[in-house]
Coordinates of C-alpha atoms in Angstrom, one line a residue:
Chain A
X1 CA -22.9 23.4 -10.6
X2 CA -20.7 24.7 -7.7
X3 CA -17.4 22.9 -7.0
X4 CA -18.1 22.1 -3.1
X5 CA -21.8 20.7 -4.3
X6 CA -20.1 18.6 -6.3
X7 CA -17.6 17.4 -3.5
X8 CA -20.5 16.6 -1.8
X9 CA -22.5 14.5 -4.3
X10 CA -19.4 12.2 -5.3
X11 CA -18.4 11.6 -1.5
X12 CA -21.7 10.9 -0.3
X13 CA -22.7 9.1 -3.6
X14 CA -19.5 7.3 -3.7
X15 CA -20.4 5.9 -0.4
X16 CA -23.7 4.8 -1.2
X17 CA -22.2 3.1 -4.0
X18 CA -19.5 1.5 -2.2
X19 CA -22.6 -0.1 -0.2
X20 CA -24.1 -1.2 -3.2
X21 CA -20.9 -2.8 -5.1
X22 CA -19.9 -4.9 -2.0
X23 CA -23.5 -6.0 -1.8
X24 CA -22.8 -7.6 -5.3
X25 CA -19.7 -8.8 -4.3
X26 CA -18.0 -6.2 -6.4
X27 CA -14.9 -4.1 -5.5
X28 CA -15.6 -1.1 -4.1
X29 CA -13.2 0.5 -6.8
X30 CA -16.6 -1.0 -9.0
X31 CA -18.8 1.3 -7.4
X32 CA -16.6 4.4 -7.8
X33 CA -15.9 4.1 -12.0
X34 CA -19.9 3.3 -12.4
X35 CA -20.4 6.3 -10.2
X36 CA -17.8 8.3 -12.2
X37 CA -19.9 7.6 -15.4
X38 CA -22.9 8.1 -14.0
X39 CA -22.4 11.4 -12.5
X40 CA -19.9 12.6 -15.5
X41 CA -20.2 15.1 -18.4
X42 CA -22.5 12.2 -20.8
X43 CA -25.2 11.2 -18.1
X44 CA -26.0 13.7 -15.3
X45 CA -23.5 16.2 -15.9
X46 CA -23.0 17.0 -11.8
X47 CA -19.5 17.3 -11.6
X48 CA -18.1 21.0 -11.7
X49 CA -16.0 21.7 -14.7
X50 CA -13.4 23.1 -12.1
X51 CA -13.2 19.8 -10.5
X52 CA -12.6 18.0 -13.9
X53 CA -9.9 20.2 -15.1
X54 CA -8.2 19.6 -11.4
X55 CA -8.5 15.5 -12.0
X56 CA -4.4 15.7 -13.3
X57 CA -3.8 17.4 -9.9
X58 CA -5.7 14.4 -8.1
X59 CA -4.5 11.9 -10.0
X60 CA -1.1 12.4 -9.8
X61 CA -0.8 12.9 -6.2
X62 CA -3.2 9.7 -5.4
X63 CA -0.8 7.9 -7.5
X64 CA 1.9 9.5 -5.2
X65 CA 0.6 8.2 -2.2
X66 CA 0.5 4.6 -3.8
X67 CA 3.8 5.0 -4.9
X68 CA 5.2 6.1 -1.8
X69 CA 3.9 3.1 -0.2
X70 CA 5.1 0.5 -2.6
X71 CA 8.4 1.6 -2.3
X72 CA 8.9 0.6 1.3
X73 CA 8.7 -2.6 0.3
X74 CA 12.5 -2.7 -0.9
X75 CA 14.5 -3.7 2.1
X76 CA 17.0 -6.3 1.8
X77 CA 14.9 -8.2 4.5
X78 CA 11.6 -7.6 2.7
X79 CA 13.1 -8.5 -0.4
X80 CA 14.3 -11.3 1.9
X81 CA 11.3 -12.6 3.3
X82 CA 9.2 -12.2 -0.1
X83 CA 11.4 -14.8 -1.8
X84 CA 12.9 -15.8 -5.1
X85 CA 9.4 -17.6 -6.4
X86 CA 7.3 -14.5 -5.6
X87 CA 9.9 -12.1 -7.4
X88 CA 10.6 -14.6 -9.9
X89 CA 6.5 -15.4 -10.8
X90 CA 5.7 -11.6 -10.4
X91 CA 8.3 -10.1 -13.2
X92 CA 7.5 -13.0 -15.4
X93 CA 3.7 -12.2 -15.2
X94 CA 4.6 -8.4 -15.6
X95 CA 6.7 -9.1 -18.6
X96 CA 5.0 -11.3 -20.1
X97 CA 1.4 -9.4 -19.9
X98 CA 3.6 -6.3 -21.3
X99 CA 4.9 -8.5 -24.4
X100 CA 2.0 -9.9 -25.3
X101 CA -0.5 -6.8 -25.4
X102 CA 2.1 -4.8 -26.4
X103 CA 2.4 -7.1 -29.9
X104 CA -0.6 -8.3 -30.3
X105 CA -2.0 -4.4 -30.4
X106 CA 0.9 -3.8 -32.9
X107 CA 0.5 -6.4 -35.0
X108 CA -3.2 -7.4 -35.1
X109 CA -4.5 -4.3 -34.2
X110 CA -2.3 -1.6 -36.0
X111 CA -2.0 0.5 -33.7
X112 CA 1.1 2.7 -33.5
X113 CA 4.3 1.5 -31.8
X114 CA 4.4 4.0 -29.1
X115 CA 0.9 3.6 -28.1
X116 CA 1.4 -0.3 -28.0
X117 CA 4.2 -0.2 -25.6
X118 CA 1.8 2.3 -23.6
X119 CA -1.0 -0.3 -23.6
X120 CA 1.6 -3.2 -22.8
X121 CA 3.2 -1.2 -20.0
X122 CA 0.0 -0.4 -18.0
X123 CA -1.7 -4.1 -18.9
X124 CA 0.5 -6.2 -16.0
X125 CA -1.3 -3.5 -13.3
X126 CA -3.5 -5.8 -11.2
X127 CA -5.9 -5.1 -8.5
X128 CA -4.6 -6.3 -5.1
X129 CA -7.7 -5.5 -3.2
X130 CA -9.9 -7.3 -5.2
X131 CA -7.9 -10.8 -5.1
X132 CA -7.5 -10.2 -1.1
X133 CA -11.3 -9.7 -1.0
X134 CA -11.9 -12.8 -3.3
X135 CA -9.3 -14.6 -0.2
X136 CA -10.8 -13.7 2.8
X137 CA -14.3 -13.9 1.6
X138 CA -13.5 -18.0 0.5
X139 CA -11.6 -18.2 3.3
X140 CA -8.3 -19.7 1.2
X141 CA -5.9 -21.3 2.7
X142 CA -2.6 -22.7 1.7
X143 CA 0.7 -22.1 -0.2
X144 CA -0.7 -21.2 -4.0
X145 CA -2.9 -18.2 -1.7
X146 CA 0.0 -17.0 0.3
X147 CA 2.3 -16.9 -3.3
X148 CA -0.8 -15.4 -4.8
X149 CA -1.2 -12.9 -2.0
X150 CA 2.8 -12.0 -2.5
X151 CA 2.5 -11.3 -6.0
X152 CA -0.4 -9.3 -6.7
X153 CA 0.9 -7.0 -3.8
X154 CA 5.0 -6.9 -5.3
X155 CA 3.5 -6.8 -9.1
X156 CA 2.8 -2.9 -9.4
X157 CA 5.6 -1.6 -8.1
X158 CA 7.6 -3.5 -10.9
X159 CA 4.5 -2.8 -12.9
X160 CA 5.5 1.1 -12.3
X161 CA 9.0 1.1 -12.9
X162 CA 8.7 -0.6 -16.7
X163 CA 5.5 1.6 -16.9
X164 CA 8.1 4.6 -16.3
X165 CA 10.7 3.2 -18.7
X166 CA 7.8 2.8 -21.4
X167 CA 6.2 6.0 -21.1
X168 CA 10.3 7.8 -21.9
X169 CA 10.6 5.2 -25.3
X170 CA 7.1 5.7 -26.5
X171 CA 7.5 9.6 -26.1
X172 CA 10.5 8.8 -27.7
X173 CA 9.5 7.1 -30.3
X174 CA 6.8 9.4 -31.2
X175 CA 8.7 11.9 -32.0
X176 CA 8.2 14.0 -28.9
X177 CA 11.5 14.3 -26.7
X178 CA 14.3 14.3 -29.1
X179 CA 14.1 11.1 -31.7
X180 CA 17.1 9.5 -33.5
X181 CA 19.0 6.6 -31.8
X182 CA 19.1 8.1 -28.3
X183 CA 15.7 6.5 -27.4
X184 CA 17.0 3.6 -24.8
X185 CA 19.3 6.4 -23.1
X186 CA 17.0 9.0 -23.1
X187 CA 14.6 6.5 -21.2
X188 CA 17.5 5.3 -18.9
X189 CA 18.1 8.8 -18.1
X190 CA 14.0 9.3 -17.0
X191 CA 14.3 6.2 -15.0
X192 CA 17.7 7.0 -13.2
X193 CA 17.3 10.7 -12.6
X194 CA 13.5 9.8 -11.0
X195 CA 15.6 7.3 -8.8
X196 CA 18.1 9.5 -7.5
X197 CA 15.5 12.8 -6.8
X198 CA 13.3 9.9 -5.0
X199 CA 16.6 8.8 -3.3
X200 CA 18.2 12.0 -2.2
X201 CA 14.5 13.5 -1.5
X202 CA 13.8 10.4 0.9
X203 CA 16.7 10.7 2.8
X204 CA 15.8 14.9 3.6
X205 CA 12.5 13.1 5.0
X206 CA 14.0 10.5 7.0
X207 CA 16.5 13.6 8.3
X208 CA 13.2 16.2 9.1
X209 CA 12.2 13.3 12.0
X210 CA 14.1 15.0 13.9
X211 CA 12.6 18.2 14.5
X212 CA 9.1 17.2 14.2
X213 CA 7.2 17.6 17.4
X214 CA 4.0 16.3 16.9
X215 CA 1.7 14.1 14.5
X216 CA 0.2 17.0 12.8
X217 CA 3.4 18.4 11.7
X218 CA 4.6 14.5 10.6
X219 CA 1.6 14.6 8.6
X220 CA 2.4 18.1 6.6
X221 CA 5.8 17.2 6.2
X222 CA 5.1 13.5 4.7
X223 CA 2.5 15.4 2.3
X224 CA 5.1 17.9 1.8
X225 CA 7.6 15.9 0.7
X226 CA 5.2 14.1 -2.0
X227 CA 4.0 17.1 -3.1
X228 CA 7.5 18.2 -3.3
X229 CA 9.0 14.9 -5.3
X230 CA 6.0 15.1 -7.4
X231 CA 6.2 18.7 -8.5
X232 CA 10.3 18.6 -9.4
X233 CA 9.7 15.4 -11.4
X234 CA 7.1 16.5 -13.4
X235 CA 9.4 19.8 -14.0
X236 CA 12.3 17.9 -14.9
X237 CA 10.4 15.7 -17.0
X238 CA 11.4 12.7 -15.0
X239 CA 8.9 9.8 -13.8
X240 CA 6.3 11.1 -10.8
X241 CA 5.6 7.4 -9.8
X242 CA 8.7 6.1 -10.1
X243 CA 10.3 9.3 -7.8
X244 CA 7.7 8.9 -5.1
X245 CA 8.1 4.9 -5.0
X246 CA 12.3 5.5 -4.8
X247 CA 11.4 8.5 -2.3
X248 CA 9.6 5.8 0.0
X249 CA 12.5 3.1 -0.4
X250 CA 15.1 5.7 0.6
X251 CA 13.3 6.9 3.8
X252 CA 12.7 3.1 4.8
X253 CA 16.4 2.3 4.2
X254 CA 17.2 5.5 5.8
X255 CA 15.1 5.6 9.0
X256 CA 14.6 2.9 11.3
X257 CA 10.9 4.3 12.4
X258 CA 9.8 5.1 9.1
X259 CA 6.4 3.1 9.9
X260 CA 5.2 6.4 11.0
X261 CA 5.6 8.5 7.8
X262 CA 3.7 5.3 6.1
X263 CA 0.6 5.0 8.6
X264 CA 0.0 8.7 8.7
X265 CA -0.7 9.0 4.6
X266 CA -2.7 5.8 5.3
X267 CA -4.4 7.8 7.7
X268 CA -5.7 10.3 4.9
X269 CA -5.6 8.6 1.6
X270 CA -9.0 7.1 1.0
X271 CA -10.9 10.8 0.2
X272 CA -8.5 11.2 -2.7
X273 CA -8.6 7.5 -3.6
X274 CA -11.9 7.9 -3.8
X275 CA -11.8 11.2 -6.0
X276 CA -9.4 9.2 -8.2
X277 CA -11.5 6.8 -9.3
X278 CA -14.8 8.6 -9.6
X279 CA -13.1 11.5 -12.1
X280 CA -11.1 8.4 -13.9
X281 CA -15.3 7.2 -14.2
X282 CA -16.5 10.9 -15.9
X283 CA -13.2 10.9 -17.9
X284 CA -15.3 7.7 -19.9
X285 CA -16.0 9.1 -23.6
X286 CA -19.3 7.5 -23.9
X287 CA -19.9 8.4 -27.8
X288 CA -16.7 7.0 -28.5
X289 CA -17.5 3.9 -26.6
X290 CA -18.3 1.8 -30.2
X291 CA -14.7 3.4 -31.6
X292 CA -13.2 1.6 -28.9
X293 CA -14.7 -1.7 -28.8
X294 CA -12.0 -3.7 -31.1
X295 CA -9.0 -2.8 -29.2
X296 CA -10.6 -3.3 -25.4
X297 CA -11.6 -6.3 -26.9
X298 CA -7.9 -7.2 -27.9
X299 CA -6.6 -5.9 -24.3
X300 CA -8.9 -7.8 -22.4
X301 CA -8.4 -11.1 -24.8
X302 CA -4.3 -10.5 -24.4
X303 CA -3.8 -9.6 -21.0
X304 CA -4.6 -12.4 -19.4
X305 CA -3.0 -14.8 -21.4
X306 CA 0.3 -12.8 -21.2
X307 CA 0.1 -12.7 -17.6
X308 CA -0.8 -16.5 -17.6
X309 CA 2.4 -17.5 -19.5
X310 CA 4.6 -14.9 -17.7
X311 CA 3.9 -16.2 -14.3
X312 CA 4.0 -19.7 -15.2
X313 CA 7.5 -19.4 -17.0
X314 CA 8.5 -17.5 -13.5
X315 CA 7.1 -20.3 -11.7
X316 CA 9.0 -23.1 -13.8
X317 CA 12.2 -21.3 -13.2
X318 CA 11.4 -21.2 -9.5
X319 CA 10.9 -24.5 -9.5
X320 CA 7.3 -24.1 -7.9
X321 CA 4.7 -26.6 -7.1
X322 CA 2.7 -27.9 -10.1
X323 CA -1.0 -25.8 -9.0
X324 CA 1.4 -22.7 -8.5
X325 CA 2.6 -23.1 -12.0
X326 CA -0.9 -23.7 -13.5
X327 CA -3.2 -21.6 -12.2
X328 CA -1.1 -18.6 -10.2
X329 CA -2.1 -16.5 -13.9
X330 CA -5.2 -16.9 -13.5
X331 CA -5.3 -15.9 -9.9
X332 CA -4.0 -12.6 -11.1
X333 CA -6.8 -11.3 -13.4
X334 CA -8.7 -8.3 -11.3
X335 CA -7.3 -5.0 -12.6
X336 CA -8.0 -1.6 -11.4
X337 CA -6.7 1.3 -9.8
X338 CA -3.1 1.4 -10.7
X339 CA -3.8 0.7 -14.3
X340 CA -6.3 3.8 -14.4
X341 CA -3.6 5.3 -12.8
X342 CA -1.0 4.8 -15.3
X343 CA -3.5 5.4 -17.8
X344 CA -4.2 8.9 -16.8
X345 CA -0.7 9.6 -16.9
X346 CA -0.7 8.7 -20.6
X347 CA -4.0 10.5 -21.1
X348 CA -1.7 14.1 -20.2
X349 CA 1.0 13.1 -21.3
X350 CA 0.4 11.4 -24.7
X351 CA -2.7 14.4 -25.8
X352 CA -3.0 12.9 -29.3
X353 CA -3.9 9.3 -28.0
X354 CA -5.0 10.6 -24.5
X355 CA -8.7 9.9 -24.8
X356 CA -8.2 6.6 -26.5
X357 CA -5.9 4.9 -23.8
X358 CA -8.1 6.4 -21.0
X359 CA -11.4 5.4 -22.3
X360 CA -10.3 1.7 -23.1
X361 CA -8.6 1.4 -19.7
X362 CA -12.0 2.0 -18.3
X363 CA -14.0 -0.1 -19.9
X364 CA -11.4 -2.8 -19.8
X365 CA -11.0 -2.2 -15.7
X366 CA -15.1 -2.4 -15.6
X367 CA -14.6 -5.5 -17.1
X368 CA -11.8 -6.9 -15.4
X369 CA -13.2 -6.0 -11.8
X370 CA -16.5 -7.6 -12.5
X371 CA -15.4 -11.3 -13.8
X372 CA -11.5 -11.0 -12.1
X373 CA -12.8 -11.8 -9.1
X374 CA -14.8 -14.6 -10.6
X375 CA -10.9 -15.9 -12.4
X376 CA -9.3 -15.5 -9.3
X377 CA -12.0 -18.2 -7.5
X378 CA -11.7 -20.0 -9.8
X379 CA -8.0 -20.1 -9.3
X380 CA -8.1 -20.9 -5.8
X381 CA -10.8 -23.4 -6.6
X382 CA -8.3 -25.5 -8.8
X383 CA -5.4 -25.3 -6.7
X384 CA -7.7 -27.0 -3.9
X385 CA -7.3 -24.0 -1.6
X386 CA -10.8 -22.4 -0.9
X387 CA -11.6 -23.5 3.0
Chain B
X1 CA 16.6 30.2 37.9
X2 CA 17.2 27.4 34.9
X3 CA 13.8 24.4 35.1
X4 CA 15.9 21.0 35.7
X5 CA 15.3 18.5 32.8
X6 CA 13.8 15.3 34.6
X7 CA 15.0 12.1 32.9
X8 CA 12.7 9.5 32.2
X9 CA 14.2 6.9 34.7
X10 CA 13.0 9.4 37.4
X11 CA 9.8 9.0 36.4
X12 CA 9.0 5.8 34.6
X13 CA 7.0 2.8 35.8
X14 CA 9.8 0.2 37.0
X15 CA 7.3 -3.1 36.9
X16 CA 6.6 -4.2 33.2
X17 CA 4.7 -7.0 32.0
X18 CA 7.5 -8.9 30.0
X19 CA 7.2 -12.2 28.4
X20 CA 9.6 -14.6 26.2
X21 CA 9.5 -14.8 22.3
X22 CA 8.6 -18.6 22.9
X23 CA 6.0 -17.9 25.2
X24 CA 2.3 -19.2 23.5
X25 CA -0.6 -17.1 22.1
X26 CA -3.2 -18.3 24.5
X27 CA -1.3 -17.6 27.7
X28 CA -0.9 -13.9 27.0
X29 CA -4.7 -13.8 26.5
X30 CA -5.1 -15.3 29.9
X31 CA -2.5 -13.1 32.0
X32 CA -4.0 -10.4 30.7
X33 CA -7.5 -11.3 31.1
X34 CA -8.6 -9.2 34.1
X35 CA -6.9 -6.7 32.3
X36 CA -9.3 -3.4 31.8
X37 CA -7.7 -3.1 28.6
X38 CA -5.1 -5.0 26.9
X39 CA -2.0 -3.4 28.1
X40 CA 1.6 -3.1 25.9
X41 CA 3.2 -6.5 26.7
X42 CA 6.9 -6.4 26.1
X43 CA 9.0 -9.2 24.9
X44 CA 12.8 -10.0 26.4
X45 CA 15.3 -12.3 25.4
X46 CA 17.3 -14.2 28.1
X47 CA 19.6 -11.4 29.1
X48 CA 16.8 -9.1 29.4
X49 CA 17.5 -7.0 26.2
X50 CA 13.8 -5.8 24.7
X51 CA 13.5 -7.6 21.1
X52 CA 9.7 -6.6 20.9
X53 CA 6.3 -5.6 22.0
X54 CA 2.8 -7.1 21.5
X55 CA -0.2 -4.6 21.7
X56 CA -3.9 -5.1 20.8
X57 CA -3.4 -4.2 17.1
X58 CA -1.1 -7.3 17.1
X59 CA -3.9 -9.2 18.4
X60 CA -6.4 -8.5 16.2
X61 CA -3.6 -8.7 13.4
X62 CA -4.3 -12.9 14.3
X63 CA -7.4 -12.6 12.2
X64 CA -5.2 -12.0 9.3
X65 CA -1.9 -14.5 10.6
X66 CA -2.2 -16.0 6.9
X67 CA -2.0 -13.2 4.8
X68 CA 1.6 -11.9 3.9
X69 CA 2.6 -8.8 6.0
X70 CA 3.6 -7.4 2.5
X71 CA 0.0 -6.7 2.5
X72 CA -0.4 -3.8 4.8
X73 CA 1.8 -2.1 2.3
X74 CA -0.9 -1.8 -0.4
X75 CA -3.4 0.5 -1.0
X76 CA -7.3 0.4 -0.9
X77 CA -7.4 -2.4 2.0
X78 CA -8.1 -1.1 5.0
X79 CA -8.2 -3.2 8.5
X80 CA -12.0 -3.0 8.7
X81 CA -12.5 -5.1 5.9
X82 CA -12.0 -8.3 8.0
X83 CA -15.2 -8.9 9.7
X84 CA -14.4 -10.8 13.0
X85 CA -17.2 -11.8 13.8
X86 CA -17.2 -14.3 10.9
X87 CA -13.7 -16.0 11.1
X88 CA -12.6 -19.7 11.5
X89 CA -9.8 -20.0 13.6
X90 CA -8.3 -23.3 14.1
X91 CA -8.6 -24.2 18.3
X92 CA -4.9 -24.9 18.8
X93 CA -4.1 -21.6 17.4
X94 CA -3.7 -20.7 20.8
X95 CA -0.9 -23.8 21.3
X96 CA 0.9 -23.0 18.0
X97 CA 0.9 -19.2 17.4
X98 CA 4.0 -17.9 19.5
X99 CA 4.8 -14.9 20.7
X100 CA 7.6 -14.1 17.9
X101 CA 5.0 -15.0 15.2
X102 CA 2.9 -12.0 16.3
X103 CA 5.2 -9.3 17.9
X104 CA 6.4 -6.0 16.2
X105 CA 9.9 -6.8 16.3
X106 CA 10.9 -3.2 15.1
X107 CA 9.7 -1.5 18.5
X108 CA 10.6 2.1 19.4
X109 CA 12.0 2.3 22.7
X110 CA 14.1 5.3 24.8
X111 CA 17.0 4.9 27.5
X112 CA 16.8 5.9 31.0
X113 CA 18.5 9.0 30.6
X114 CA 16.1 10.7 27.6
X115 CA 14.8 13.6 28.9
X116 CA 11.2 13.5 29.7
X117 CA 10.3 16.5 27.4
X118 CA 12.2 14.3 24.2
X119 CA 9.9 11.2 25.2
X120 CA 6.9 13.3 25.4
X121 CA 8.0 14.3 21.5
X122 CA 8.7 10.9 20.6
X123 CA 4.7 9.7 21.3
X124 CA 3.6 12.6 20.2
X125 CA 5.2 12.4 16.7
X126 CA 4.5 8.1 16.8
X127 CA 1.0 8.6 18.2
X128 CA 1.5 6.4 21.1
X129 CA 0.7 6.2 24.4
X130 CA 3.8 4.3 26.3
X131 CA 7.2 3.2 25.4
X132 CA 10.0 0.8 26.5
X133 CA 12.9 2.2 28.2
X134 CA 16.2 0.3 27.8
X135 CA 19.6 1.0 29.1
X136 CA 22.9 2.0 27.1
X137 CA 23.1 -2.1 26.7
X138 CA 19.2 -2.4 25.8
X139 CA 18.3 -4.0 28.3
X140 CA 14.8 -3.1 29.1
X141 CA 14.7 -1.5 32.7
X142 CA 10.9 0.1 32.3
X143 CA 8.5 1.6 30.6
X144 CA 7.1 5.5 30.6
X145 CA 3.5 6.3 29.5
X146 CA 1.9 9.6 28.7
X147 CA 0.4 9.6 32.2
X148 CA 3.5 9.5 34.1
X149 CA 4.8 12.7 32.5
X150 CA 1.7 14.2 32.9
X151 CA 2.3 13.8 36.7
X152 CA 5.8 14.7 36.8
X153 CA 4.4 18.0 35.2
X154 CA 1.4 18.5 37.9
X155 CA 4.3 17.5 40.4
X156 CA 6.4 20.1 39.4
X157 CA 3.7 22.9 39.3
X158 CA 2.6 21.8 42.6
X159 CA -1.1 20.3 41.8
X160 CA -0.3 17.1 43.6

């Protein structure tokens, strides 16, 4: 199996399956993972082995490109305009989600400490697409849908930067990057020192506008820069996502056109995207499918509670209206990209628990994008809202 | 002998299509509706200073006037996802919608005395086709479109 045949079969497949999901009424992101399985090393075996071993390469620079466009939502006037409630109901949902999983796979499942905190930190990921899909296809209208809407798009990207904290203590706490008492400053230091690289890195980009002449060279030098915030994280151990989110709040608080920088990765994105999620599908360990089935089980019975009571303590403090409060949780269920995301980070950086975490995020973002969509009508169903 | 620079006020159109932030949805549709294509509309407060523009893509943006504009931010949603063929929009839309609920209030713009070679760069690099020109005050005094420098540069060769 050569590597460009293989291109070929998982675009053009990929697409064919993106036809049939939607036809279901399934993400698209659906149709990808299946694919991924279907085509991977336990079932038809047509991906290239060179196109395996390059799915960290993939991976981390999709999750780049998502990064770098979360972060331009932190302007004073975005943060503004998206409100106290919406901030208020999205940490609450992220926390709580975290806290939950996080103890009931310590406690009730035995599972290690570090890996826990793993599992707790990528279970608040959701699946914007999917709830926007579930909103436009119902048509919903109405205050609980345009809070909805704001949270499941604000979520990740605080979803990212407790993923990044996480990911330093449970290395930490494994024993891998130093032990003793130095775990909460060691993680500080991760988090901080992927800040200020994004920062100072953002504010070269914003500078380079100036000698660009054309679109072609705005698009190599956006790239570029990813690429470039990507690589000196990962060397300096620091936090890839959480470097390339700060790089794209620095260039938006640095340049006044920075629109363009956004659009133009917009512009290219979906062919990696779409890579992403069919190599996080072959990544599935299908032998160890059975191993696996008690703690999805306890993910997929957890995370949805803890986002439930996280958003509605987030609402109560907010003050929000009484269907807000109720059913926002609920709203919230689809999960999938940036949660297959984090856990492929984990998978290469966490080798001894790699194939665990990324087989049971799998299964549990199958699972999640078949019935969250479901949850989420059902949400906007009970707060009166579907048109 | 040295090229002169030409500025963009020597060569930019001086009649713009301008309308208020107050100004209602449905009576841009119908100025511009012998309109080949929708042109850039630009949007002026009462001393004239630009404070927007309105092009097509804010148009078709109405199909999606109830979704948060956080939105666009976020990955695996594209544009072409909303079918508009099949979308209820309420009638007085058209009444209620205003001008400042649909503009792109961060517009990029040039003054008179850019030189036509920098504006050319400036479309180039934002992929677009026309832009505003102000005045030091920002006041908008014109607009200059890939056309017009394409003419100053057939002018200066001697084509036309």
């Amino acid at each position: 199996m050569n590597t460009l045949f293989s291109a070929g079969i998982i675009f053009l497949g990929s697409l064919l399956m993106m036809r049939l999901s939607n036809r279901f009424r399934l993400p698209s992101v659906t149709g990808y993972l299946i694919f991924g399985v279907l085509i991977g090393p336990y079932v038809a075996n047509l991906i290239a082995p060179q196109i395996i071993k390059a799915s960290g390469m993939i991976s981390n620079l999709a999750l780049s490109f998502i990064a770098f466009g979360l972060g331009q939502n932190f302007t004073l006037a975005n943060v503004r305009k998206i409100g106290k409630m919406v901030i208020a109901i999205s940490i609450g949902e992220v926390v709580g989600s975290f806290l939950v999983v996080s103890l009931a796979l310590w406690l009730i499942g035995r599972v290690p400490l570090s890996l826990a905190i793993i599992f707790g930190a990528i279970a608040p990921a959701t699946a914007p697409a999917a709830v926007v899909m579930v909103t436009r296809e119902f048509k919903a209208r109405g205050p609980f849908t345009d809070t909805l809407l704001s949270v499941v798009a604000i979520d990740d990207a605080w979803g990212i930067i407790l993923f990044a904290f996480c990911l330093a203590l449970a290395k930490v706490i494994a024993g891998m990057g130093g032990g003793g008492s130095r775990e909460i400053v060691y993680a500080f230091t991760e988090v901080g020192g992927s800040l200020v690289l994004g920062g100072v890195l953002g504010y070269l980009l914003a500078l380079s506008g100036r000698f660009l002449r054309t679109s072609t060279e705005l698009l190599i030098t956006t790239i570029g820069f990813i690429a470039l915030t990507a690589g000196i994280a990962a060397y300096l151990k620091f936090s890839i996502l959480l470097a390339n989110m700060a790089l794209g709040t620095s260039l938006v608080n640095s340049e006044r056109a920075s629109g363009k920088y956004f659009e133009t990765i917009q512009r290219i994105d979906t062919p990696f995207y779409l890579l992403f999620f069919v190599l996080a599908g072959a990544h599935l360990e299908l032998p160890k499918l059975l191993g696996i089935g008690v703690l999805s089980l306890l993910f997929i019975l957890t995370r949805l509670p803890g986002e439930m009571l996280g958003a509605y303590i987030g609402a109560v403090i907010t003050k929000a209206e009484a269907k807000i409060r109720r059913y926002i949780g609920l709203g919230l269920a689809p999960q999938a990209g940036v949660a297959l995301g984090l856990a492929l980070i984990a998978f290469h950086e966490f080798p001894q628990f790699g194939d665990l975490i990324l087989s049971t995020i799998i299964v549990t973002t199958i699972i999640y994008e078949i019935f969250g969509p479901i949850l989420t009508r059902i949400a906007l169903e009970k707060a009166g809202e579907i048109g | 002998m040295a090229k002169r620079r030409r500025l963009v006020r020597e060569v930019m159109a001086r009649e713009v299509i301008t309308v208020n932030r107050y100004e209602q949805f449905r009576n841009i549709l119908i100025k511009c509706s012998t309109c080949h294509t929708f042109p850039v509309i630009l949007v002026v407060d009462d001393e004239g200073r630009l404070i927007g523009k309105v092009s097509i893509s804010n148009i078709i943006d109405v199909f999606r006037i109830h979704e948060p504009e956080i939105l666009k931010t976020i990955p695996f949603l594209r544009d072409d996802e909303i079918n508009i063929f099949d979308f209820d929009l309420p009638p007085e839309l058209g009444y209620l919608l205003l001008v400042e609920d649909i503009m792109e209030a961060d517009c990029l713009s040039v003054t008179d005395d850019t030189t036509i070679e920098e504006a050319y760069r400036i479309m180039k690099l934002n992929r677009l086709d026309q832009l505003p020109v102000v005045d030091k005050e920002g006041r908008l005094v014109g607009m200059i479109g890939v056309f017009d420098i394409v003419q100053a540069v057939f002018k200066d060769l001697g084509i036309i």
